[in-house]
Short mmCIF file of C-alpha atoms and ligand atoms in Angstrom, two decimals:
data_model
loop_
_atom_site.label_atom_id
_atom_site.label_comp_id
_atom_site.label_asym_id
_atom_site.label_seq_id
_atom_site.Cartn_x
_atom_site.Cartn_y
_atom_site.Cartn_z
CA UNK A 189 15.31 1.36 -6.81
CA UNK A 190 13.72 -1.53 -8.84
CA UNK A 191 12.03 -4.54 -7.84
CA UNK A 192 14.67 -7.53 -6.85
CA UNK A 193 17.01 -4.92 -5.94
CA UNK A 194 18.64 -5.67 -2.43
CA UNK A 195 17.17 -3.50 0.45
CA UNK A 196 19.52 -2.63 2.73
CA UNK A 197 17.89 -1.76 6.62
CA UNK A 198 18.58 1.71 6.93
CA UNK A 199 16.69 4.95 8.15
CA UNK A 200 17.60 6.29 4.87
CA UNK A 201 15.35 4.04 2.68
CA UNK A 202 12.30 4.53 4.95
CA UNK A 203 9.88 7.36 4.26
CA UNK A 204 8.95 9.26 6.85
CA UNK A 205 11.61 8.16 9.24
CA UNK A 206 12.22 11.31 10.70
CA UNK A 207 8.99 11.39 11.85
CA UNK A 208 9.18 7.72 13.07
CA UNK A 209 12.33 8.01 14.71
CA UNK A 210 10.82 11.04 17.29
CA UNK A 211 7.91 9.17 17.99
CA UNK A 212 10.27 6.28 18.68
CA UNK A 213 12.36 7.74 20.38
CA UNK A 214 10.11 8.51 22.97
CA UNK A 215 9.49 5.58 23.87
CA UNK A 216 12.72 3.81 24.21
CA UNK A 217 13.85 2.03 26.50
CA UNK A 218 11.44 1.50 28.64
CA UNK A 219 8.11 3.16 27.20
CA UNK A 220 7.68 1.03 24.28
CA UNK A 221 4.01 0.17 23.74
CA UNK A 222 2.62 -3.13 23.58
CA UNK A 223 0.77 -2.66 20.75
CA UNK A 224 1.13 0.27 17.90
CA UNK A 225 -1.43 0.50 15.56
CA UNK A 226 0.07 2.60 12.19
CA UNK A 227 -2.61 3.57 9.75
CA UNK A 228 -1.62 5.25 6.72
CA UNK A 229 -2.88 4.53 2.71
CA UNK A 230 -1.08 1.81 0.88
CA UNK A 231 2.74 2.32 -0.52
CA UNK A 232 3.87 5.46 2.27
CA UNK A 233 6.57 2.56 3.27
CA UNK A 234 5.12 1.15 6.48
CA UNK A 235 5.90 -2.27 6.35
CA UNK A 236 9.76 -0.61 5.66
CA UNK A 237 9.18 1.40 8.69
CA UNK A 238 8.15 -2.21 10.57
CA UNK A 239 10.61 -3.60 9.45
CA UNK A 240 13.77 -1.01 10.37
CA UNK A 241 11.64 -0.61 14.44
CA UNK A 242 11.81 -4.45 14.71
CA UNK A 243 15.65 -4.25 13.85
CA UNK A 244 16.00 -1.21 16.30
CA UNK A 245 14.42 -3.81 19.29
CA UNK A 246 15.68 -7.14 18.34
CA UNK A 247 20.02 -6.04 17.70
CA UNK A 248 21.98 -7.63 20.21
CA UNK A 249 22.87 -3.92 21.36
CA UNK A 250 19.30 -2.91 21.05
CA UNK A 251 16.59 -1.51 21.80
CA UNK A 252 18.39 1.59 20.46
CA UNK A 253 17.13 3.81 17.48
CA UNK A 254 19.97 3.12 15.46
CA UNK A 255 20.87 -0.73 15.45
CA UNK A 256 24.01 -2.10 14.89
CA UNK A 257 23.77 -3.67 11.38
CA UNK A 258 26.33 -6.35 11.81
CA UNK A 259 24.94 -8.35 14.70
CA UNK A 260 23.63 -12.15 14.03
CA UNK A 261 20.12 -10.92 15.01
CA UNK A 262 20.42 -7.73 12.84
CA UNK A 263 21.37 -9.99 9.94
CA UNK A 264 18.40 -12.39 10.43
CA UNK A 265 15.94 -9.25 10.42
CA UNK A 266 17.18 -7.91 7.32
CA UNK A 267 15.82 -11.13 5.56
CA UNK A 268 12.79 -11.61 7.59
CA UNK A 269 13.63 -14.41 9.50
CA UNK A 270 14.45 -13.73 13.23
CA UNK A 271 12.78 -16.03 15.04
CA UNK A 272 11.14 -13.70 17.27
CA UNK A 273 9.93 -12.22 14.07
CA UNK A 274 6.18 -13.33 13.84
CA UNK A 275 4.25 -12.14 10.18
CA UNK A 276 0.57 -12.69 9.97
CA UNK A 277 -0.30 -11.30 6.18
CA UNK A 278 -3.67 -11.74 5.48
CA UNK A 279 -4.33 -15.31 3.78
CA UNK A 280 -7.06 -16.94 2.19
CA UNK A 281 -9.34 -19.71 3.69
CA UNK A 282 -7.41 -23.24 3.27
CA UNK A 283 -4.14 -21.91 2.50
CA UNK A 284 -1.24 -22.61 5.51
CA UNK A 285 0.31 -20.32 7.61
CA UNK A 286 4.04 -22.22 7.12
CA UNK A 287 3.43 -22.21 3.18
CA UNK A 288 2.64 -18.75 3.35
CA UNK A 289 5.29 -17.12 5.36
CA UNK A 290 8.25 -17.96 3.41
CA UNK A 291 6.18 -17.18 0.36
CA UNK A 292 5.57 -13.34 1.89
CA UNK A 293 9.33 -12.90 3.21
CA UNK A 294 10.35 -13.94 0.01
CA UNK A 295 8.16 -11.41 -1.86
CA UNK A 296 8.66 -8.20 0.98
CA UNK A 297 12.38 -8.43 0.18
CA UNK A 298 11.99 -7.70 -2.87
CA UNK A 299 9.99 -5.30 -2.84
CA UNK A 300 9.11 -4.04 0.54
CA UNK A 301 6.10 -1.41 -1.11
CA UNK A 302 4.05 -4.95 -1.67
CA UNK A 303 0.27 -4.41 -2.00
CA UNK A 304 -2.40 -6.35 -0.70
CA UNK A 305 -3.85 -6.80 -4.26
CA UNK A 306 -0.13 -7.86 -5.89
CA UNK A 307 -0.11 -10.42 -2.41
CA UNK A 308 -3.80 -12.15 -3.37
CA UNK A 309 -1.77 -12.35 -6.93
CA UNK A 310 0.61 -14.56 -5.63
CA UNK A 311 -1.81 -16.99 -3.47
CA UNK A 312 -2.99 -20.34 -4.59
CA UNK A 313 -6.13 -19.70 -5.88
CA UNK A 314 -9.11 -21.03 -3.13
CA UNK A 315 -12.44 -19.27 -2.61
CA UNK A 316 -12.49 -15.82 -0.18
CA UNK A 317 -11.11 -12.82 0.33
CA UNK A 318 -8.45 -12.61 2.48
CA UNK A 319 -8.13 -12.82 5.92
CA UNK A 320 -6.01 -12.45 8.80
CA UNK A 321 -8.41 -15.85 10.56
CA UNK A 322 -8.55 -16.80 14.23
CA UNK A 323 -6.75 -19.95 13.69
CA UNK A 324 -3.63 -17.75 12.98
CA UNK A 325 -4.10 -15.36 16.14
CA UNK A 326 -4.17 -18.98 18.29
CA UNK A 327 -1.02 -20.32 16.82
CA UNK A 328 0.24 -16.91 17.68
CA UNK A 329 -0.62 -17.46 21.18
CA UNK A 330 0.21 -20.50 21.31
CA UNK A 331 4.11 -19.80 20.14
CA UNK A 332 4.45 -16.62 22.00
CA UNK A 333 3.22 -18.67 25.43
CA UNK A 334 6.52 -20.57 24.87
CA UNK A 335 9.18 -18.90 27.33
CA UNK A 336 12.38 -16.52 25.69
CA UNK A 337 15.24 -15.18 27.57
CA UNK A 338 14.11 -12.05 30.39
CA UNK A 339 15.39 -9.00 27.73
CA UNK A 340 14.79 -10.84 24.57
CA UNK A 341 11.63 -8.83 23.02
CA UNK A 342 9.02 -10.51 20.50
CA UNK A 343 7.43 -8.23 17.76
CA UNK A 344 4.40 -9.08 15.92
CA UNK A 345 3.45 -8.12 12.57
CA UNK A 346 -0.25 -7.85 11.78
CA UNK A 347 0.08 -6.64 8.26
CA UNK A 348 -2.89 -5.52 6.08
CA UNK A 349 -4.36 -5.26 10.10
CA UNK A 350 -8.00 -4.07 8.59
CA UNK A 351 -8.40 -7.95 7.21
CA UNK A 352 -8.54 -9.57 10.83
CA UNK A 353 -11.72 -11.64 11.51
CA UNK A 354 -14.09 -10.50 14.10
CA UNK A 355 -13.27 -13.44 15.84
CA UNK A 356 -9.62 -13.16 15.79
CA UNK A 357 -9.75 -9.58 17.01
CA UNK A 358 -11.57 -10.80 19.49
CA UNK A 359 -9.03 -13.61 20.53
CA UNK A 360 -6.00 -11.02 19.99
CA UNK A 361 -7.83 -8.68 22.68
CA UNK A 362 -6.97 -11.38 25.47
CA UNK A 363 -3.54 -11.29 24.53
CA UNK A 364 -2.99 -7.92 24.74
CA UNK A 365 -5.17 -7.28 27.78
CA UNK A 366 -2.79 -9.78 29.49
CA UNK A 367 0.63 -9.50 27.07
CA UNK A 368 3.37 -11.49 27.35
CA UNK A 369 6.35 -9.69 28.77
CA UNK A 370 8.67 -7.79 26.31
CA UNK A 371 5.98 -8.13 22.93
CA UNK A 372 5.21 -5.59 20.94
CA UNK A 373 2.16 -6.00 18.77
CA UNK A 374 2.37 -3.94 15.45
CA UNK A 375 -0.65 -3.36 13.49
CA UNK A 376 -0.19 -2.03 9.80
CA UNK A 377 -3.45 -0.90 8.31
CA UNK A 378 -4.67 0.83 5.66
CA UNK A 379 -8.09 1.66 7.39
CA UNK A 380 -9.21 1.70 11.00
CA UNK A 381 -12.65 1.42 10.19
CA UNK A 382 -12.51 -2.47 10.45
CA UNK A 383 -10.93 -2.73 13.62
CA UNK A 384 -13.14 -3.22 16.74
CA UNK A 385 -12.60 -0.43 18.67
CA UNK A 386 -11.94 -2.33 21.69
CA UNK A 387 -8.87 -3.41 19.71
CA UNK A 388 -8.16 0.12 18.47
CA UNK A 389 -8.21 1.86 22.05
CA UNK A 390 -5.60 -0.42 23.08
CA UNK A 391 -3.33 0.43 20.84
CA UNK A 392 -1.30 3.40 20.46
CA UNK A 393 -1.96 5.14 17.02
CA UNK A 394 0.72 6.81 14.72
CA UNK A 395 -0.63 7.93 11.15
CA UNK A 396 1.33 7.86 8.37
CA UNK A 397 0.37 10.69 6.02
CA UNK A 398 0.29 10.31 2.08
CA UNK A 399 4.04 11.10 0.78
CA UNK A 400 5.16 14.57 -0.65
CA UNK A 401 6.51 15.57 -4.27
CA UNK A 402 9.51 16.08 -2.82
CA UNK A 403 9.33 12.41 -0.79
CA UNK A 404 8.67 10.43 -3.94
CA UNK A 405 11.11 12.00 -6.31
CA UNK A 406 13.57 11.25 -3.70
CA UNK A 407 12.29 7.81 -3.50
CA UNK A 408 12.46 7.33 -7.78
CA UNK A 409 15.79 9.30 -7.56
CA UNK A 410 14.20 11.92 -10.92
CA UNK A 411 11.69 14.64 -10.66
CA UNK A 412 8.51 13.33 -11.56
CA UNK A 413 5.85 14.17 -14.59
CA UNK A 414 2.19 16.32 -13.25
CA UNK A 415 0.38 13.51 -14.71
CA UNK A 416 2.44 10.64 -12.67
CA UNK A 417 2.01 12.53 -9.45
CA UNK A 418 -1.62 12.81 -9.55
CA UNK A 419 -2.48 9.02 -10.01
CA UNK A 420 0.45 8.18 -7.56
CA UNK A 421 -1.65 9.68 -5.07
CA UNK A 422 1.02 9.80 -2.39
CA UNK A 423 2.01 6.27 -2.53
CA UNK A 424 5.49 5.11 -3.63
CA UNK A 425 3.87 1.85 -4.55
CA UNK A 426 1.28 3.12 -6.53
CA UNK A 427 3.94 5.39 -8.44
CA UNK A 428 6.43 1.79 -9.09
CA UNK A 429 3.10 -0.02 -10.34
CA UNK A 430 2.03 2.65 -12.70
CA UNK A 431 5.69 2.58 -14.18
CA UNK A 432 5.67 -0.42 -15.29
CA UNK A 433 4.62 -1.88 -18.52
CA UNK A 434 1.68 -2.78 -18.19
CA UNK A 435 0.80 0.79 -17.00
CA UNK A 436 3.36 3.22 -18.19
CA UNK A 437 2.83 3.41 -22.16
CA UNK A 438 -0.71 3.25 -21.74
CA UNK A 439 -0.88 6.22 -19.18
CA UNK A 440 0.88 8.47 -22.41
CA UNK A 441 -2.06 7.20 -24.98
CA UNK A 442 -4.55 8.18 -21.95
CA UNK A 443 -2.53 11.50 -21.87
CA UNK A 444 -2.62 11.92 -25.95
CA UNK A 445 -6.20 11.04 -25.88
CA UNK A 446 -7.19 13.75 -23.41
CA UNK A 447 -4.91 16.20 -25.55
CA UNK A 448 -6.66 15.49 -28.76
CA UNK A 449 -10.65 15.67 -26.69
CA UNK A 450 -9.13 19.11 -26.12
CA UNK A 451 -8.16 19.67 -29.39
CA UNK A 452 -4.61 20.25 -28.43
CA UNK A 453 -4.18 17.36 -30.72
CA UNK A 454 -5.70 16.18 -33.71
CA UNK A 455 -6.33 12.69 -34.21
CA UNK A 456 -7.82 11.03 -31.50
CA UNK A 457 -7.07 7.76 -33.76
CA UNK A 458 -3.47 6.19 -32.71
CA UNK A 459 -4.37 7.29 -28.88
CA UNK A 460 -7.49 5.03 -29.10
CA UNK A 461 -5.62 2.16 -31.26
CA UNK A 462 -3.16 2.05 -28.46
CA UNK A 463 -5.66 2.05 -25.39
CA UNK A 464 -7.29 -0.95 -27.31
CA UNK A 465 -4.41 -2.72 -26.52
CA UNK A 466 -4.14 -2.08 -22.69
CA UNK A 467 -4.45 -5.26 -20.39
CA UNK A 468 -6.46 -3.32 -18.22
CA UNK A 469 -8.48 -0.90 -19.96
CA UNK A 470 -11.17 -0.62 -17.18
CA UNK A 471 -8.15 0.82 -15.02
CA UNK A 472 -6.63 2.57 -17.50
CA UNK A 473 -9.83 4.32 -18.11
CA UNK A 474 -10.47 4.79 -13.87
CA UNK A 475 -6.97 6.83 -13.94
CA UNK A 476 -8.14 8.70 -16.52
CA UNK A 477 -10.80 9.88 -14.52
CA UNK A 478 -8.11 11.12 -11.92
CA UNK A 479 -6.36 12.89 -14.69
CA UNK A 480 -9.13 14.46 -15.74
CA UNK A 481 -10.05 15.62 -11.99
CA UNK A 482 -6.86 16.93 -11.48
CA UNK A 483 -6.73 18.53 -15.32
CA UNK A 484 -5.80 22.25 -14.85
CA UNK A 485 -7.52 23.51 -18.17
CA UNK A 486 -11.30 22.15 -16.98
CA UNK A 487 -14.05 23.62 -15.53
CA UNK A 488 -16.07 21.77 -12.91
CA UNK A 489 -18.63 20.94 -14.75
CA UNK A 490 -16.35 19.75 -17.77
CA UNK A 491 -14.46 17.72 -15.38
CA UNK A 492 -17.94 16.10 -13.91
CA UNK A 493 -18.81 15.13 -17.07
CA UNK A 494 -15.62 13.74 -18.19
CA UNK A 495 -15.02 11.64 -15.17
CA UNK A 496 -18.65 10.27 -15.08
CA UNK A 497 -17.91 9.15 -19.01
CA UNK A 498 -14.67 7.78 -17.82
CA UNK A 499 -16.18 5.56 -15.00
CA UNK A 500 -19.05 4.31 -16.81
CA UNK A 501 -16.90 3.37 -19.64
CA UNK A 502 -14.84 1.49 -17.36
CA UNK A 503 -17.94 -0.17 -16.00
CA UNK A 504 -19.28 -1.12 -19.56
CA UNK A 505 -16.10 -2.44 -20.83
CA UNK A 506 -16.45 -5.11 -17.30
CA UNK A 507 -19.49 -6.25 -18.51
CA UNK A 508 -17.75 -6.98 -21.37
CA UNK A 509 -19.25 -4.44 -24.14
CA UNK A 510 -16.92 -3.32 -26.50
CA UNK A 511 -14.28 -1.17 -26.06
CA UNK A 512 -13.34 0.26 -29.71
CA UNK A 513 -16.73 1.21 -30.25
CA UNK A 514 -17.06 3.03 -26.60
CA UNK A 515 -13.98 4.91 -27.15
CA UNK A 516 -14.83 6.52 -30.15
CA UNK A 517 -18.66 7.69 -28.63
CA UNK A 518 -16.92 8.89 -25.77
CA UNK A 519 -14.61 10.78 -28.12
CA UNK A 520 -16.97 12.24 -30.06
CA UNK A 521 -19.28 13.27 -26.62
CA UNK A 522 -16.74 14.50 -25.09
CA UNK A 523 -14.81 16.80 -28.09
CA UNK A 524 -18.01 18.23 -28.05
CA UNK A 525 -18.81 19.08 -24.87
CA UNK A 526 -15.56 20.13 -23.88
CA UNK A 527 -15.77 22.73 -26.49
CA UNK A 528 -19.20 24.03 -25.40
CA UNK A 529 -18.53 27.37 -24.52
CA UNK A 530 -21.44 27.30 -22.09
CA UNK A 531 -19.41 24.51 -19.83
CA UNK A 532 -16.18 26.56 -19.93
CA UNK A 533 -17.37 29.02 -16.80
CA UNK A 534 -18.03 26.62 -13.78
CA UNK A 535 -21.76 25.00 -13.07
CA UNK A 536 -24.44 25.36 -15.61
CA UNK A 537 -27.85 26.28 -13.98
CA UNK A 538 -29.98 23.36 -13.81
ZN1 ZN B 161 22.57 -5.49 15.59
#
């Protein structure tokens, strides 16, 4: 599926559903946790899965694992805007909550893989990282303190959950110490680490495991190339980012390049002509290190030192030195050390 595609709410377009839908299933009707916590590395589809579990609770014939579809409320979650729908993405400092919202909705219907880093893309550019800030959590409690129907339930998104403030964890503990009847918090991280583990035992914890071979092919709808795997990592969104242009033609030059340091190729030349043209060299360069790590023709050692010139490379070219001239020393360093018989075996002795 490509970006601006439509995305219809169904089980069948979220990854790991099967394993959602047991864990869910579990707890409807009446075990449903007040607060989930689902940690899991970037693109495996949770804020999909978030987004198909909040349908599941808020359809008029709901809470049921399989909601209706057609139903007013089914229709408003499909684009984001139920009002009992609240999305906290992380924000910077300065920049409103109402200007924000719309902006995100907007953005996760289109494409519902959305990373944090293509979200701070979008932002109006003010100082800081981003943050999910205490002045959101107190809004939050201030709009969920407002009374709803008896069955009507209330789901809150935390999304990118690792970015709440210290402070605002610290607020949100209150509110789920004493939670308003019929809310269910849902926190979608990438890491736990960040959370205060006050917050973190009071949630109930589902992990969302990197996604097959098998799961992304599925996803792209065409068996997928070694190469493409390996930097995908697991992550759907990873693999849509790396095919686009500003990635995909410079991932085969990175390919050709390692080809001809093996000397599977022979001119290293139009490779390195292309690379000079990548937007994003330094990152270029960075998956090249995972290509190399993953490269079934290398020793250890060969692969340490290929990924260590990768890195630094990618490091000098930030600070700006320049890149032609880099490419072709690491070219000629690393034809020759690749072809070291001594390095072929495994570790040299020190
Ligand atoms: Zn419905």
């Amino acid at each position: 599926m490509e970006v601006g595609d439509i995305w219809l709410m169904d089980w069948e377009q979220v990854p790991h559903a099967d394993m959602i839908r047991s864990y869910w299933r579990i707890c409807l009707p009446d075990r449903i946790p007040q607060a989930l916590l689902w940690v899991g590395p970037e693109g495996v589809g949770k804020s999909l899965a978030a987004w198909m579990l909040t349908k599941t609770l808020l359809c008029l014939k709901g809470p049921h694992i399989d909601p209706c579809g057609e139903c007013q409320d089914c229709r408003l979650i499909e684009k984001l805007e139920h009002p009992h729908l609240w999305i906290l993405p992380p924000l910077r400092e300065k920049v409103m909550l109402e200007e924000a919202v719309p902006l995100f909705r907007q953005q996760l219907q289109a494409n519902p893989y959305l990373s944090l880093a293509e979200w701070e893309l979008l932002l109006p550019e003010t100082k800081g990282s981003l943050i999910i800030g205490v002045e959101a959590v107190r809004r939050l409690q201030e709009g969920l303190s407002l009374a709803v129907g008896k069955k009507q339930w209330r789901v809150v998104w935390f999304w990118h959950a690792e970015t709440l403030t210290r402070q605002a964890a610290n607020a949100l503990l209150k509110l789920i110490e004493e939670p308003p009847q019929h809310t269910l918090f849902l926190f979608l991280a990438s890491r736990t680490e960040p959370l205060p583990l006050t917050l973190r035992s009071r949630c109930q914890i589902w992990r969302f495991p990197p996604l097959s071979r098998e799961e992304l092919e599925a996803l792209e709808g065409q068996p997928l190339s070694s190469a493409l795997l390996a930097l995908a990592q697991g992550s759907y969104g990873r693999l849509r980012r790396l095919r686009t242009s500003t990635f995909e033609p410079y991932i085969r030059a990175l390919q050709m390049w390692l080809r001809s340091l093996l000397q599977e190729e022979g001119d290293p030349a139009p490779a390195i002509e292309k690379l000079l043209q990548a937007p994003q060299l330094s990152e270029i360069l960075t998956l090249g290190a995972i290509l190399i790590r993953e490269h079934p023709k290398l020793s250890p050692t060969q692969k340490l030192i290929g990924m260590d010139t990768l890195l630094r490379m990618a490091d000098e070219i930030e600070a700006h030195l320049q890149p032609a001239l880099l490419l072709w020393e690491a070219t000629l360093l690393l034809r020759a050390k690749w072809a070291d018989p001594k390095l072929e075996g495994g570790w040299i002795a020190a």
